[in-house]
mmCIF file of C-alpha atoms in Angstrom:
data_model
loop_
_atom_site.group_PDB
_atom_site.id
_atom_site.type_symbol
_atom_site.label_atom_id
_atom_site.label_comp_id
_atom_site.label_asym_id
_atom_site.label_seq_id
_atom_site.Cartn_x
_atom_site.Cartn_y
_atom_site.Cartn_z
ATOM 1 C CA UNK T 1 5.677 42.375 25.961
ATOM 2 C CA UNK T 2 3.889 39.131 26.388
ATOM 3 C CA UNK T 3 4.123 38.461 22.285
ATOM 4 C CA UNK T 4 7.915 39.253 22.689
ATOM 5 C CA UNK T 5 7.920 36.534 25.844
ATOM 6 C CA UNK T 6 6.013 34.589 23.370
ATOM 7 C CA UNK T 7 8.047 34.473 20.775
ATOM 8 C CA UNK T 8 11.402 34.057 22.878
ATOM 9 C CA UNK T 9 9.875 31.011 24.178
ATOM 10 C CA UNK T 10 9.031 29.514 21.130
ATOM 11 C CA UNK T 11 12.749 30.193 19.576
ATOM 12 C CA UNK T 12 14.017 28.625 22.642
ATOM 13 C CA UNK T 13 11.656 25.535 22.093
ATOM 14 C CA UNK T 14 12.551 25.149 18.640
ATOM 15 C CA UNK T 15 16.580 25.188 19.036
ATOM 16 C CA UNK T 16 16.046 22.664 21.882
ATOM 17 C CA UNK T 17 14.233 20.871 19.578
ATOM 18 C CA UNK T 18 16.848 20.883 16.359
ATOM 19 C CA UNK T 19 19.373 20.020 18.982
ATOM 20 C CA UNK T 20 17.113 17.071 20.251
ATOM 21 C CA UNK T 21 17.009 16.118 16.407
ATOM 22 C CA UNK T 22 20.298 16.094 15.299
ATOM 23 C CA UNK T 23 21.625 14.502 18.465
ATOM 24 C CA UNK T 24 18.887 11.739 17.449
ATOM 25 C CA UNK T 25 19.734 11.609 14.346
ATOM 26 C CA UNK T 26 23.942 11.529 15.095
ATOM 27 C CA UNK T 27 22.735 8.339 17.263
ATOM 28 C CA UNK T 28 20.947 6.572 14.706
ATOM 29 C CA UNK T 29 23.784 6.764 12.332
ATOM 30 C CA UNK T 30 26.353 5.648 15.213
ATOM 31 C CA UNK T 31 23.583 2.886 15.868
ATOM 32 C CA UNK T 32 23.269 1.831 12.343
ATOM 33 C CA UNK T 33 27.283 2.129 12.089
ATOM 34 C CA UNK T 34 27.857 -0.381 15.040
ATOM 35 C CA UNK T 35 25.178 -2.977 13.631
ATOM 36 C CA UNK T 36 27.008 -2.858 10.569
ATOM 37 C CA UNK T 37 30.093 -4.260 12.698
ATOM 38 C CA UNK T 38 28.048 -6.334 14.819
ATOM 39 C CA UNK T 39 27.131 -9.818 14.874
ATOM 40 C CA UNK T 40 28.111 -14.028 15.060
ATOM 41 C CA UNK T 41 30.740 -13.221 12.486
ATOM 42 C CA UNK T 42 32.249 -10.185 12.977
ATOM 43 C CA UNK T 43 33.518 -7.149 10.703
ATOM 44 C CA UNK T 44 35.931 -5.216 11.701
ATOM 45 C CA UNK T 45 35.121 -1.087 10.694
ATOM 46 C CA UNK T 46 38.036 -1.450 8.297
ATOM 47 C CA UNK T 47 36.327 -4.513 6.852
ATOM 48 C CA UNK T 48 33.038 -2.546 6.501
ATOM 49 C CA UNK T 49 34.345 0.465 4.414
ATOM 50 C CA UNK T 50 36.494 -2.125 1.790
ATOM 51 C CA UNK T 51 32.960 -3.826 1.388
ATOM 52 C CA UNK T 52 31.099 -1.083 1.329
ATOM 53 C CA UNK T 53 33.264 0.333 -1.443
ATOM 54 C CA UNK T 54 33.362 -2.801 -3.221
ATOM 55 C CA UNK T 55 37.669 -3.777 -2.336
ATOM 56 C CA UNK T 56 36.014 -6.506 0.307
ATOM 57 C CA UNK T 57 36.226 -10.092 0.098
ATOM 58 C CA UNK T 58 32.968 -11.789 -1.248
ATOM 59 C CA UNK T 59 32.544 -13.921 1.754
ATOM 60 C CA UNK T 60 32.319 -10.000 3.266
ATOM 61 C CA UNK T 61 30.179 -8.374 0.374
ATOM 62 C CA UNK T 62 27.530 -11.298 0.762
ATOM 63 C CA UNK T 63 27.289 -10.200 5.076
ATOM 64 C CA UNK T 64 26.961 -7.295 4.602
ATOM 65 C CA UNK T 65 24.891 -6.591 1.645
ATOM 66 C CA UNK T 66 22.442 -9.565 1.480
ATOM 67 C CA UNK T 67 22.036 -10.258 5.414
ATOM 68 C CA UNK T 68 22.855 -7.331 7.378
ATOM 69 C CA UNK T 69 22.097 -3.605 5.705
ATOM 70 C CA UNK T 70 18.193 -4.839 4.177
ATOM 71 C CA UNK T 71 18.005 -6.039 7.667
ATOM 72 C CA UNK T 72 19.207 -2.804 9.224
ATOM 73 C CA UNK T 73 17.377 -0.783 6.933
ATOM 74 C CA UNK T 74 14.292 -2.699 7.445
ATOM 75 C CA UNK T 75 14.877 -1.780 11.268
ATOM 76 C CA UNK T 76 14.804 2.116 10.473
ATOM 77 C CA UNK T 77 11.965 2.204 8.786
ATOM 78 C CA UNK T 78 9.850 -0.192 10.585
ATOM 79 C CA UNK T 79 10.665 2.207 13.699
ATOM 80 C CA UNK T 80 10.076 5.316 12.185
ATOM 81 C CA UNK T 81 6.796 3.992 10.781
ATOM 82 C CA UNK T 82 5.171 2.503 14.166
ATOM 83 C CA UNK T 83 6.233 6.098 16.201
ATOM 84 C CA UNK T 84 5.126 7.981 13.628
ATOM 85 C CA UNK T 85 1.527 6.201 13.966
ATOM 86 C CA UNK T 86 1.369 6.183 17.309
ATOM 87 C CA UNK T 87 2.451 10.116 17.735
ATOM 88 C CA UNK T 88 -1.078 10.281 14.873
ATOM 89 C CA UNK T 89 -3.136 8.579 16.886
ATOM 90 C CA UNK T 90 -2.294 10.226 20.451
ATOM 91 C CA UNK T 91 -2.767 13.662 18.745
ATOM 92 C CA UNK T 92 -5.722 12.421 17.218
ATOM 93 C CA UNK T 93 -7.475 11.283 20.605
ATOM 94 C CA UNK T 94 -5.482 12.745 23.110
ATOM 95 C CA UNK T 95 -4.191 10.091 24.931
ATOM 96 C CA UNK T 96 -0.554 9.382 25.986
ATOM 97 C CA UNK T 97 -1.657 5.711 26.026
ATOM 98 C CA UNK T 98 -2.874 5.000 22.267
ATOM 99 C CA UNK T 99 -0.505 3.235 20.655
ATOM 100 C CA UNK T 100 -1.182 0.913 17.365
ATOM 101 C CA UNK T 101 -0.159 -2.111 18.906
ATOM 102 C CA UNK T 102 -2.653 -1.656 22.060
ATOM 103 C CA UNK T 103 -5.625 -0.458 19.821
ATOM 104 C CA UNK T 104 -5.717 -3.682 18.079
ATOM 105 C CA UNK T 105 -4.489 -1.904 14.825
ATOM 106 C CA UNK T 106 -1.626 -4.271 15.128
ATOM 107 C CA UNK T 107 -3.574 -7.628 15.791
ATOM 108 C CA UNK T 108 -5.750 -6.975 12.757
ATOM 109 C CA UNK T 109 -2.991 -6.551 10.608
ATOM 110 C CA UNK T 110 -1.074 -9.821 11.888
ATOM 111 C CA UNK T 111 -4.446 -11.765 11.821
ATOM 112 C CA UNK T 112 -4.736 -10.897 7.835
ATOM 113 C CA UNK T 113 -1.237 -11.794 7.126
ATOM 114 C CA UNK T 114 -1.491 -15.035 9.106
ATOM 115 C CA UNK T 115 -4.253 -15.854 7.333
ATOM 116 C CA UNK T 116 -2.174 -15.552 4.215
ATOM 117 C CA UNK T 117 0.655 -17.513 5.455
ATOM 118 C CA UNK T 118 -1.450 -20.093 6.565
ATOM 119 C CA UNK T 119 -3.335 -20.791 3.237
ATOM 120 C CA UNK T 120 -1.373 -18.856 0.073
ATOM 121 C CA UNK T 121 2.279 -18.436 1.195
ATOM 122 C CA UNK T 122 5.192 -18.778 -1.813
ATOM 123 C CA UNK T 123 8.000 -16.536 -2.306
ATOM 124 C CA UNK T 124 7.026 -14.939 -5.044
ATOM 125 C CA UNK T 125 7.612 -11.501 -5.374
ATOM 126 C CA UNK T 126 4.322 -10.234 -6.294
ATOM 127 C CA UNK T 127 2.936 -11.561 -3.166
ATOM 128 C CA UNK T 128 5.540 -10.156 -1.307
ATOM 129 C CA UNK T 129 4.430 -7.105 -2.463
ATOM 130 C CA UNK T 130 1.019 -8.225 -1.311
ATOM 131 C CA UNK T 131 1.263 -8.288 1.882
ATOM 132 C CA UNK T 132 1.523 -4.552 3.014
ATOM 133 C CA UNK T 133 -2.123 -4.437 1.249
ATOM 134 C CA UNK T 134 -3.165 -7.139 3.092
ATOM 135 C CA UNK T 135 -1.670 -5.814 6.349
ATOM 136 C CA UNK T 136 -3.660 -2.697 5.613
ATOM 137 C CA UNK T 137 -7.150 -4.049 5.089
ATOM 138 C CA UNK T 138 -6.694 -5.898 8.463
ATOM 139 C CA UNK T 139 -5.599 -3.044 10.598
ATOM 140 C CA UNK T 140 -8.044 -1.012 9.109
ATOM 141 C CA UNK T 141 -10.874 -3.292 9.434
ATOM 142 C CA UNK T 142 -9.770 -3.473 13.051
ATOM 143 C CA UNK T 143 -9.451 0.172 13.197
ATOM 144 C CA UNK T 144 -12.935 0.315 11.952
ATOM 145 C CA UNK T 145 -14.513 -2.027 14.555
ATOM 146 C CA UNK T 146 -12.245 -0.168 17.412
ATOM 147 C CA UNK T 147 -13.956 3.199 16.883
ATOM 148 C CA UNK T 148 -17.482 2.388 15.810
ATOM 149 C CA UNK T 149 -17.935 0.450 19.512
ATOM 150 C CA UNK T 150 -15.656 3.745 20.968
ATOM 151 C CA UNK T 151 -18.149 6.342 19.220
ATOM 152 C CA UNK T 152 -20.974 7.274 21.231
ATOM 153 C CA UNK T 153 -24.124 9.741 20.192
ATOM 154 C CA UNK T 154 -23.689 12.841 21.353
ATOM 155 C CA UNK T 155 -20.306 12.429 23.046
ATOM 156 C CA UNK T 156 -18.022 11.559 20.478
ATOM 157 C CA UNK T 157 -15.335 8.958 20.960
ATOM 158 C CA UNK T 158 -14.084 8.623 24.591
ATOM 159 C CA UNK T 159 -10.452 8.131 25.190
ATOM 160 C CA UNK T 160 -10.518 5.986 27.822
ATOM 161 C CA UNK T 161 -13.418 3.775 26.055
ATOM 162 C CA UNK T 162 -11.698 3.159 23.159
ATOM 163 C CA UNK T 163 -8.288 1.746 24.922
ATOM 164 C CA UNK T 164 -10.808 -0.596 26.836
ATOM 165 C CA UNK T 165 -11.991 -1.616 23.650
ATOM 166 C CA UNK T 166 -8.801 -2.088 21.801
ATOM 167 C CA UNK T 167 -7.651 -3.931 24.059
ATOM 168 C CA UNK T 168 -10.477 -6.284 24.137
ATOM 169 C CA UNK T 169 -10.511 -6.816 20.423
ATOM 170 C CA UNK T 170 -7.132 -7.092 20.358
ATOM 171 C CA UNK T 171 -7.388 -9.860 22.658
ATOM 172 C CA UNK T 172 -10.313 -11.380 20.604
ATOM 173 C CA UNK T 173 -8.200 -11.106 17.430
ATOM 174 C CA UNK T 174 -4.975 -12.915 19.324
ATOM 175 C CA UNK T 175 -7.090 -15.427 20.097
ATOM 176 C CA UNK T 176 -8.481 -16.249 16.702
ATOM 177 C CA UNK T 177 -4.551 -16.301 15.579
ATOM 178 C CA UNK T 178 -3.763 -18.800 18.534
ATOM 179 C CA UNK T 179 -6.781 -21.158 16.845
ATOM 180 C CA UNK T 180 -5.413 -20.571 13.453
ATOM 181 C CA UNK T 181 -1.895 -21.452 13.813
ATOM 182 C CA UNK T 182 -2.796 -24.548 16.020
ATOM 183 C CA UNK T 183 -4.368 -25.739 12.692
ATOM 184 C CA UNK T 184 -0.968 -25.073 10.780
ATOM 185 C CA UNK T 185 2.000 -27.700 9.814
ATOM 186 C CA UNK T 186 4.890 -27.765 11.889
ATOM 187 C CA UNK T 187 7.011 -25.152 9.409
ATOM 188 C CA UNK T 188 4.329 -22.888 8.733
ATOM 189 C CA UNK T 189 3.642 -22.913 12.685
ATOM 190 C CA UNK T 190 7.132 -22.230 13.542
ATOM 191 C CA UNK T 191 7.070 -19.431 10.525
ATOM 192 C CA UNK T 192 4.156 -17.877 12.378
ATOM 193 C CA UNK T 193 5.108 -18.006 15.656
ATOM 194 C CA UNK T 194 8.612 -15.958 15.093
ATOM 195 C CA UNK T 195 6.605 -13.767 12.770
ATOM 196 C CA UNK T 196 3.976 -12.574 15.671
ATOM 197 C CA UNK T 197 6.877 -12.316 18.028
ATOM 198 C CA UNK T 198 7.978 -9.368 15.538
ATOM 199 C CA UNK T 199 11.022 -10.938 13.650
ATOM 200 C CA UNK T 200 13.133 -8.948 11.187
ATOM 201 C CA UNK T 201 15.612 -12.138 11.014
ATOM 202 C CA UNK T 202 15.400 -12.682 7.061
ATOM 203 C CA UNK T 203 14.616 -9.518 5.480
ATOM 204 C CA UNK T 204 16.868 -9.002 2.216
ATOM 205 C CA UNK T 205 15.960 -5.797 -0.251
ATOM 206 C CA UNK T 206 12.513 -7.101 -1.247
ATOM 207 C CA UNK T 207 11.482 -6.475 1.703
ATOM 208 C CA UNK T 208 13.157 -3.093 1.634
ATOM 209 C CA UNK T 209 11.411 -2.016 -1.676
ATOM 210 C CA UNK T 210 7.832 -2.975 -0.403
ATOM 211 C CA UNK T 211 8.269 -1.033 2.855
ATOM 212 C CA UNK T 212 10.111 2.342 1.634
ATOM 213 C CA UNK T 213 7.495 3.623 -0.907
ATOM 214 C CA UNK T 214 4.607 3.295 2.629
ATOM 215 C CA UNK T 215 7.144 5.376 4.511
ATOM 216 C CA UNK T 216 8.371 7.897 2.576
ATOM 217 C CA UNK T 217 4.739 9.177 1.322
ATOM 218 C CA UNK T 218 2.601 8.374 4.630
ATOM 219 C CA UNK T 219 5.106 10.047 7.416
ATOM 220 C CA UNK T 220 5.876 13.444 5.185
ATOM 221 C CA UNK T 221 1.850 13.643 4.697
ATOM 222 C CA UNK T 222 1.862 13.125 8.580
ATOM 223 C CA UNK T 223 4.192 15.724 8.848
ATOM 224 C CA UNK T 224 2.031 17.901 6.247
ATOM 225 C CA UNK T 225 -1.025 17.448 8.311
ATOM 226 C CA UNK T 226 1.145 18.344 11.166
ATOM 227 C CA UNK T 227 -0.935 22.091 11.790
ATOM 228 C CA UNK T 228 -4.312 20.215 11.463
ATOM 229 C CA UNK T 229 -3.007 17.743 13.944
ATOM 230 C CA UNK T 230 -2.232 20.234 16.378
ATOM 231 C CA UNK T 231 -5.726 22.276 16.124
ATOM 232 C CA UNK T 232 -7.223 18.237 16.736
ATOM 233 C CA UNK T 233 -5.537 18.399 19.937
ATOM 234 C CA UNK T 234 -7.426 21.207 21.005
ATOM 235 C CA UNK T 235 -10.472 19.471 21.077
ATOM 236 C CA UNK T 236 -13.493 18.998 18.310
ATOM 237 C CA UNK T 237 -15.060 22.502 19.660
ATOM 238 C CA UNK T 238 -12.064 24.784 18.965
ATOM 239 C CA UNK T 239 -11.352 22.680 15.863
ATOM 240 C CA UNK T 240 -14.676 23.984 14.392
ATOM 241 C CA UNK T 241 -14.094 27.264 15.537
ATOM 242 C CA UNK T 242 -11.279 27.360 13.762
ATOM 243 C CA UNK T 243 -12.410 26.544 10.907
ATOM 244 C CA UNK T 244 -11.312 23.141 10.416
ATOM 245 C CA UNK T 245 -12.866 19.910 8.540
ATOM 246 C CA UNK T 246 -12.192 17.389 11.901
ATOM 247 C CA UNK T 247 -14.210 14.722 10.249
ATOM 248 C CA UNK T 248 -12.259 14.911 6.694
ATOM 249 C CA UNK T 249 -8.652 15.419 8.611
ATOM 250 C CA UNK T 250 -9.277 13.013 11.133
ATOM 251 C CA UNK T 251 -10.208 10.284 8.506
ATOM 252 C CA UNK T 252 -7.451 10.791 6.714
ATOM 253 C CA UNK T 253 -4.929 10.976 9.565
ATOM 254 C CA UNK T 254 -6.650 7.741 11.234
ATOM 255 C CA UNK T 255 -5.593 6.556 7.613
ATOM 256 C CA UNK T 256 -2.262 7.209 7.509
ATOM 257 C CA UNK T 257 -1.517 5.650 10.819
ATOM 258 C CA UNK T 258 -3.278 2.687 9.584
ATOM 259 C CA UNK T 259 -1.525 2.658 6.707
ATOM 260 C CA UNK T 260 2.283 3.048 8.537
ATOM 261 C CA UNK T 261 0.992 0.318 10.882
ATOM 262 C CA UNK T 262 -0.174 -1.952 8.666
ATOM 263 C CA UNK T 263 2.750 -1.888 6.367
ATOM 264 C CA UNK T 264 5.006 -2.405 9.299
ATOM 265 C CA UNK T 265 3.419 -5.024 10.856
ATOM 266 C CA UNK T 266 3.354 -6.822 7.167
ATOM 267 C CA UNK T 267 7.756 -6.684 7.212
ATOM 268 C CA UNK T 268 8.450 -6.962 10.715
ATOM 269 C CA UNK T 269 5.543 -8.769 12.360
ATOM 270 C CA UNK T 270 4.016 -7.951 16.062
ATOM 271 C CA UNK T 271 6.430 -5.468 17.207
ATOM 272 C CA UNK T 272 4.621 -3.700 20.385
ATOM 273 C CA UNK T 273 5.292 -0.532 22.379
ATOM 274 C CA UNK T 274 7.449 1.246 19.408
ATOM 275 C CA UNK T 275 4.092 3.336 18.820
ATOM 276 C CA UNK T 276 4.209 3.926 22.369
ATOM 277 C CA UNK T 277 7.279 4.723 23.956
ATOM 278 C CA UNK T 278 8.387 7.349 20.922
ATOM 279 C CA UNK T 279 5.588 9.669 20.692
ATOM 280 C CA UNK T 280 5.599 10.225 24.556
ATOM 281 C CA UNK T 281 9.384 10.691 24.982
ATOM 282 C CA UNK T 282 9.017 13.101 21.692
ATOM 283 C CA UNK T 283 7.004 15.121 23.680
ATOM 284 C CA UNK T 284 8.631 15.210 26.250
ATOM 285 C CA UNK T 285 11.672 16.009 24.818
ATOM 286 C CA UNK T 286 10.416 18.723 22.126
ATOM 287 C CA UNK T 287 7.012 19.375 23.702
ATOM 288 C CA UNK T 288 3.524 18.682 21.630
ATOM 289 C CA UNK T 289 3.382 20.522 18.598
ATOM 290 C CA UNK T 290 3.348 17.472 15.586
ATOM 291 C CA UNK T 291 5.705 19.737 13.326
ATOM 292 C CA UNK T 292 8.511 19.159 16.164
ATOM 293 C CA UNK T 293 6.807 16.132 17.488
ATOM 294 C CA UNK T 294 6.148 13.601 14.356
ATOM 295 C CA UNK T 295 10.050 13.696 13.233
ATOM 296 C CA UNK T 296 11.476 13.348 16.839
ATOM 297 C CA UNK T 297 9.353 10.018 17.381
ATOM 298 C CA UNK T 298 10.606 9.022 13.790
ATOM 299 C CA UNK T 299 14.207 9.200 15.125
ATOM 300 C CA UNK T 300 13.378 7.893 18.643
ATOM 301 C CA UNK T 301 11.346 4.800 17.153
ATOM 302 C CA UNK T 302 13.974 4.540 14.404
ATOM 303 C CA UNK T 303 17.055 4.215 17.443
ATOM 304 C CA UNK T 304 14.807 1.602 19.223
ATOM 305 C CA UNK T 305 14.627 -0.729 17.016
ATOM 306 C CA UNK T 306 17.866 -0.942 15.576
ATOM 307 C CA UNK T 307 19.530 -0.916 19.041
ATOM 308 C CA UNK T 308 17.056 -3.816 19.537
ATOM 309 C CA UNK T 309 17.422 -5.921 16.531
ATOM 310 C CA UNK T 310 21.206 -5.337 17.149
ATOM 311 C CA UNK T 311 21.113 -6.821 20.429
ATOM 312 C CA UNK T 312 19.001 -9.729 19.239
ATOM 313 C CA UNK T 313 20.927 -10.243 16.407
ATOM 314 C CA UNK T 314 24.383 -10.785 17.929
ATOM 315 C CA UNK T 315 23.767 -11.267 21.895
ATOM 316 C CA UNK T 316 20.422 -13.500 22.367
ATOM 317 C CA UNK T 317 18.485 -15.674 20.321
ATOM 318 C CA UNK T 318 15.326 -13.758 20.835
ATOM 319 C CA UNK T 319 12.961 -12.054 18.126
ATOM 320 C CA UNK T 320 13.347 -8.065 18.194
ATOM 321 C CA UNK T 321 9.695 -7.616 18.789
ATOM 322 C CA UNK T 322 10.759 -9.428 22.513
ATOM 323 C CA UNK T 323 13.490 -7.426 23.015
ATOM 324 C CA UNK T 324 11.644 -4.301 22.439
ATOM 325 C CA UNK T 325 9.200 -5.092 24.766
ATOM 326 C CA UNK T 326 11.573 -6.101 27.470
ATOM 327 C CA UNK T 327 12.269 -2.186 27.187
ATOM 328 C CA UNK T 328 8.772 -0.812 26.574
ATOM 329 C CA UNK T 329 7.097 -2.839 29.114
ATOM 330 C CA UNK T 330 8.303 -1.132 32.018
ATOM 331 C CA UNK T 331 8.120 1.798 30.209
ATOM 332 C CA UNK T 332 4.599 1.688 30.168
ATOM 333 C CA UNK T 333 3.541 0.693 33.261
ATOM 334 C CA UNK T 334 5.495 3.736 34.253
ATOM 335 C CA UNK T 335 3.675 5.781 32.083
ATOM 336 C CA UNK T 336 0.282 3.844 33.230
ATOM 337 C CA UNK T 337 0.974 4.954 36.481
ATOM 338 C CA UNK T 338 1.342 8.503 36.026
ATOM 339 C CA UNK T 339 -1.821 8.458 33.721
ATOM 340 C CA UNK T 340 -4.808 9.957 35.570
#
């Protein structure tokens, strides 16, 4: 009787969950839809289906092909990519509260491609190309520092420890930026500063190209590593007993999320609270298991940012990475306040 209960309960929980999914995914596609028509020069939705079958004017084909789909696509991804990391890393240490962006993850990434702003910017493809691998050695150096000062002998890394840290080398890291871009020219400063603020204004397909090929291997190995994931969760004890490699998995999961983060933060720049905010609605919408879990924060970080780049885009002047934190800030002081 109980495996019958069981196994009623977990039907129910997956339904709710395919439900959950496709009404996410139903409201990215009306999201992405409406930024199509939306922005300082408007397109009607008649106007968008000539174009997009090629009977629009050119004035038309050149919106919405060079300035507003890379742009919109660039906003997908770069959502999916931060919830996706941050769902990794609170499975990984079992805390509603880590998030790429507090960790520092973020910060190291920006401080690497600041650094290559600052002294060997051109618009070159190749380094365009560059910069996710840039991106990647900062955040993981970062990551790196994070956990070896989180680790302790005997104990293992401590949840609450390594937030405190994070957040203190994040703030070291910021401030090294702050020095850095003082130093810079007026352009390059101004370049910077809308960069950190997490800007997608400018993306074109380039920028598309170097982003999908991070996303479309690192979250379907998240989503692969889903089981191991879970049995993490449980805590390094049951893991073993379970038979499973904790320190090989958890490397290569802590990759991954570096990877997804770094990437991101090379297109879109400091974009906060994404990594945050999706995992922990995810879960409470589908519950905690990562093969349910990992997608729904895809499509919940995914809707974020492209209703927040839409609103920046055509309503306010501000950066998306500002916009999105107007929403996750409260968000998380919410959550902060629940957190025991």
């Amino acid at each position: 009787m109980n495996k019958l209960n069981i196994s009623v309960t977990e039907s129910r929980r997956r339904s709710r969950a395919i439900i959950v999914m496709l009404t996410l995914t139903i409201l990215v596609i009306a999201a992405f839809i409406v930024s199509m028509n939306t922005g300082h020069i408007r397109l009607s939705p008649i106007d968008v289906v000539k174009t997009l079958f090629g009977w629009g004017t050119d004035k038309q084909h050149l919106i919405l092909f060079e300035f507003r789909l890379p742009r919109i696509i660039i906003s997908v991804l770069i959502g999916a990519g931060f919830a996706v990391s941050g769902a990794i890393l609170q499975g990984l240490f079992r805390n509603p509260l880590a998030d790429p962006g507090l960790l520092g993850i973020n910060a190291g990434a920006g401080l690497m491609v600041t650094l290559y702003i600052a002294f060997l910017r051109d618009n070159s493809s190749a380094n365009l190309f560059l910069l996710p691998l840039l991106a990647l050695g900062g955040a993981a150096s970062a990551a790196v520092l994070i956990f070896m000062l989180a680790y302790k002998r005997h104990k293992g890394l401590l949840p609450t420890r390594m937030i405190l840290i994070g957040v203190a080398v994040q703030a070291g890291i910021n401030a090294a930026m702050v020095v850095l871009t003082l130093a810079l020219d007026p352009e390059d400063y101004q370049y910077v500063s809308i960069w950190l603020a997490g800007s997608i204004a400018g993306s074109n397909w380039k920028y598309v190209i170097a982003l999908v090929p991070w996303i479309f291997v690192l979250i379907p190995f998240a989503m692969i590593k889903s089981r191991s994931l879970n049995i993490l969760n449980l805590g390094d004890q049951m893991a073993k007993g379970l038979g499973t490699p904790i320190n090989r998995d958890r490397i290569w999961l802590l990759a991954a999320a570096v990877g997804l983060a770094g990437s991101c933060v090379a297109i879109g720049g400091g974009i906060s609270f994404v990594g945050l905010v999706g995992p922990h609605l995810a879960r409470r919408l589908v519950g905690p298991q990562h093969q349910l879990n990992i997608p729904t924060s895809a499509l919940l970080g995914a809707l974020l940012v492209i209703v927040a780049d839409t609103i920046a885009r055509s309503f306010s002047s501000l950066p998306t990475g500002i916009i999105v934190a107007i929403i996750g800030a409260p968000y998380f002081l919410y959550l902060l306040s629940k957190t025991k």
